[in-house]
PDB file of C-alpha atoms in Angstrom:
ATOM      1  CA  UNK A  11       0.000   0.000   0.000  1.00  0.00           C
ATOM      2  CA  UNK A  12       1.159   3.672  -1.210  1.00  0.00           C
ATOM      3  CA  UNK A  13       1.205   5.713   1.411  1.00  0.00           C
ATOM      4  CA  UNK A  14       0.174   9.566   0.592  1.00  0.00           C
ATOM      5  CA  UNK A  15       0.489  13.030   2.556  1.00  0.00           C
ATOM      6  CA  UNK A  16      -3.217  14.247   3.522  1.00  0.00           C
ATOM      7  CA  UNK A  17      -2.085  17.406   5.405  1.00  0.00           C
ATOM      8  CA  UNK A  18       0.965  19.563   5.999  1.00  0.00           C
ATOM      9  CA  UNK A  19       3.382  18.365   8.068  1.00  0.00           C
ATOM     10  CA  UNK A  20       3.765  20.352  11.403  1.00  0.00           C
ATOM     11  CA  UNK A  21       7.506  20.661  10.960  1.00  0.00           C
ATOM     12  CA  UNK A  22       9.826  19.356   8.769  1.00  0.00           C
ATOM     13  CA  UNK A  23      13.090  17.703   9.697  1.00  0.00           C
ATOM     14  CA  UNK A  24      16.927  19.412   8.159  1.00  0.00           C
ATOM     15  CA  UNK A  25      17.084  16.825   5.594  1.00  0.00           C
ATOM     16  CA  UNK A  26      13.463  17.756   4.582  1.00  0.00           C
ATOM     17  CA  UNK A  27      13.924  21.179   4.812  1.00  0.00           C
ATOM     18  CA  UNK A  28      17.530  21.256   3.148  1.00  0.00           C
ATOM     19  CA  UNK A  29      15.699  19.082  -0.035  1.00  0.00           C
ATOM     20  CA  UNK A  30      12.724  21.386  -0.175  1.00  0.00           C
ATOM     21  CA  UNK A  31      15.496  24.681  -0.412  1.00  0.00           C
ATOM     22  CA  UNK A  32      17.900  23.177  -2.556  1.00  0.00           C
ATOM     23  CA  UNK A  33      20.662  23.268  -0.106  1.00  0.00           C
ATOM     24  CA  UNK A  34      22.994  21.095   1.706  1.00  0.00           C
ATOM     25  CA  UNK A  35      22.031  20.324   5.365  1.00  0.00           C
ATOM     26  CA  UNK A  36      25.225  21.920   6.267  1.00  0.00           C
ATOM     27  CA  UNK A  37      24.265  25.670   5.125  1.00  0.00           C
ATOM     28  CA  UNK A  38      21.179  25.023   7.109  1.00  0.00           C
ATOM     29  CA  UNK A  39      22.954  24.436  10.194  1.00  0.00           C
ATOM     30  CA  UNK A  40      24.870  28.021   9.567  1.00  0.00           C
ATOM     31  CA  UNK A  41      21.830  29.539   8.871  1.00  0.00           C
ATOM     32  CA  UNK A  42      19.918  28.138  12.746  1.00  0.00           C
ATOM     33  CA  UNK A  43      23.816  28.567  14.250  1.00  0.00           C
ATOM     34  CA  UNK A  44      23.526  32.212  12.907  1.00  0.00           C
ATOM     35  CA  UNK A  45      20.157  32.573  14.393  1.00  0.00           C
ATOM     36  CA  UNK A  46      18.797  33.435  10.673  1.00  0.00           C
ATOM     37  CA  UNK A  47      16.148  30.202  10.694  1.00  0.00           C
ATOM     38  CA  UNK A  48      14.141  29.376  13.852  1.00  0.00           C
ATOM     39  CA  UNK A  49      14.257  25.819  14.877  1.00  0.00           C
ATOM     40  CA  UNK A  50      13.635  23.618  17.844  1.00  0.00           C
ATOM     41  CA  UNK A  51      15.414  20.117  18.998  1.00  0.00           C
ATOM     42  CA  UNK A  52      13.980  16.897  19.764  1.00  0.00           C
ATOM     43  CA  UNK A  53      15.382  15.177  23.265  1.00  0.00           C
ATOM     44  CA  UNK A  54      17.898  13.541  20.471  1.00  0.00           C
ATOM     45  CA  UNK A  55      19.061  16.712  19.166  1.00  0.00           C
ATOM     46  CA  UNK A  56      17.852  16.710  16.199  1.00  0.00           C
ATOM     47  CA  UNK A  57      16.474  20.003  14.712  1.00  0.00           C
ATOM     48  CA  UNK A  58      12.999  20.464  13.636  1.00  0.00           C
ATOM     49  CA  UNK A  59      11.677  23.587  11.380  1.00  0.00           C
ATOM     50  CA  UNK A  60       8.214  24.858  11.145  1.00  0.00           C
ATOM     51  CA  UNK A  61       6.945  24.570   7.229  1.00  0.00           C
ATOM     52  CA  UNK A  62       7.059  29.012   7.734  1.00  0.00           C
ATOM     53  CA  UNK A  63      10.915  28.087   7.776  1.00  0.00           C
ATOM     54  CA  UNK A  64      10.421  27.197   3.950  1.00  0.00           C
ATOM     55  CA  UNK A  65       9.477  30.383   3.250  1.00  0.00           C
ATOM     56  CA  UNK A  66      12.694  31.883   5.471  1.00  0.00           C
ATOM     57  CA  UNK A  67      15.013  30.012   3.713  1.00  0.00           C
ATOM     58  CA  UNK A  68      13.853  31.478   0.206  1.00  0.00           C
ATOM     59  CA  UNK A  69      13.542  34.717   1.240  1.00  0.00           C
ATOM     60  CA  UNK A  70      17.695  34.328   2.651  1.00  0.00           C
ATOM     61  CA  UNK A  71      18.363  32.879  -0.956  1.00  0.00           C
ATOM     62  CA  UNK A  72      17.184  35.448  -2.616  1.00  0.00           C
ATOM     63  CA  UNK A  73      18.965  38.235  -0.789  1.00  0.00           C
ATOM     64  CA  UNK A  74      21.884  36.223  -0.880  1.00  0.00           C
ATOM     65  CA  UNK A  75      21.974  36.136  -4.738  1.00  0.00           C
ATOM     66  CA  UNK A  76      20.529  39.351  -5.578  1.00  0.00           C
ATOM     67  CA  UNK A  77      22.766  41.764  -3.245  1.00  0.00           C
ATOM     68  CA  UNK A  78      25.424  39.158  -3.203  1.00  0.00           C
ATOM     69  CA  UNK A  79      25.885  39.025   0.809  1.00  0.00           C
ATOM     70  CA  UNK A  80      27.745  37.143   2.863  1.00  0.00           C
ATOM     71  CA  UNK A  81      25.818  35.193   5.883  1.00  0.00           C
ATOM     72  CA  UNK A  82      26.661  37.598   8.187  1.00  0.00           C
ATOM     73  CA  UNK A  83      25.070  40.414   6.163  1.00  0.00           C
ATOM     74  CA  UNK A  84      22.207  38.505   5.625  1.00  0.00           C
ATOM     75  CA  UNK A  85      21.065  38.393   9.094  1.00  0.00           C
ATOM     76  CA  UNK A  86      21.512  42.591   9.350  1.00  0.00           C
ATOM     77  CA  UNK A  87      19.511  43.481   5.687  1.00  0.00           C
ATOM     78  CA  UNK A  88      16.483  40.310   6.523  1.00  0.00           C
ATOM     79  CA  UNK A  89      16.144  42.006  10.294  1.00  0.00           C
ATOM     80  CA  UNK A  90      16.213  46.308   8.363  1.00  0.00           C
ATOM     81  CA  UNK A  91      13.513  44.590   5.544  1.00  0.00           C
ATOM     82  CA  UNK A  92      11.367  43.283   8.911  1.00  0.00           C
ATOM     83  CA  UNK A  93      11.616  46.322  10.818  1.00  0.00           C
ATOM     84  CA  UNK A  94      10.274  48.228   7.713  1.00  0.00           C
ATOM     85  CA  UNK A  95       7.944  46.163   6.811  1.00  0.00           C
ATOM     86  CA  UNK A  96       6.166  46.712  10.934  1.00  0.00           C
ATOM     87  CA  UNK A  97       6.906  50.534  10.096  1.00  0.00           C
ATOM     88  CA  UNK A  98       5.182  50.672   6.392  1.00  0.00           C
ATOM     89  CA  UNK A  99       2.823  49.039   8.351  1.00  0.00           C
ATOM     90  CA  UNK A 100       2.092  50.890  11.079  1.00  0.00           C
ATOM     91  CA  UNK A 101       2.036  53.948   8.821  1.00  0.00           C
ATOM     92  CA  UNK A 102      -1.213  52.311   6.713  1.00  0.00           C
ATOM     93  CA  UNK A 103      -2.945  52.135   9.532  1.00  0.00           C
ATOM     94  CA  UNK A 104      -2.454  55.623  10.565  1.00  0.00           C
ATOM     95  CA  UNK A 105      -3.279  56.678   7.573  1.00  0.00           C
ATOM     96  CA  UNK A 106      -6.578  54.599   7.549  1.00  0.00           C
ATOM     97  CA  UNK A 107      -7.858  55.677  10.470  1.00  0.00           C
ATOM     98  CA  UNK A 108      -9.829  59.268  10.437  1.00  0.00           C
ATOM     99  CA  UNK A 109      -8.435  61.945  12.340  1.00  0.00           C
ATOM    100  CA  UNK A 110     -10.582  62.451  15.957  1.00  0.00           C
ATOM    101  CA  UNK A 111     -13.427  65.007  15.738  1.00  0.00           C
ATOM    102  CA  UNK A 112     -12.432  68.693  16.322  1.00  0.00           C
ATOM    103  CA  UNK A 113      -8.890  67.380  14.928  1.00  0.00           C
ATOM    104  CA  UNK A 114      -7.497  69.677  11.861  1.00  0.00           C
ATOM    105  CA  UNK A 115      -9.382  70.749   8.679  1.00  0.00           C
ATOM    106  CA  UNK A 116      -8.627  68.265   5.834  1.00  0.00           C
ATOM    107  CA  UNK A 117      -8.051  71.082   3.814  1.00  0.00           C
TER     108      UNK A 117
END
């Protein structure tokens, strides 16, 4: 009997992650000794990633190739692009929200 995946699994081993990124379990181990990927370990110590951590690892690729970085770099320009990502953010929903009554004229 086949056996086949009915649901997402809740977190993925380094081998599975590694094979899902394209990369060699070894540059995953810099990334979670750099503290760029979150993981967790098992009472073995083996380390476990959340699927999200897919999405990390791509995201660290990218950057990587497109603004050539080293690993070190990496962890400074992902932890600038989240900071302004909460600011752009913030600033939406500033801007959404109406000014209180008696505030200044829109005009």
């Amino acid at each position: 009997m086949n056996g086949y995946q009915l649901a997402r699994p809740r977190r993925l081993g380094i081998d599975a992650l590694a094979r899902s990124a394209g990369l060699h379990p070894d540059v995953v181990r810099c990334f979670v000794a750099l503290g760029l990927l979150e993981a967790t370990r098992d009472a073995s110590g083996a380390l476990w990633f959340e699927p999200r951590q897919v999405a990390v690892v791509a995201r660290l690729q990218r950057l990587r190739a497109g603004l050539s970085l080293n690993y070190a770099a990496l962890g400074v320009v992902a932890d600038l692009l989240d900071r302004i990502a909460v600011l752009e953010a913030a600033q939406r929903r500033s801007a959404s929200t109406p000014p209180p009554r008696g505030g200044p004229p829109w005009t």
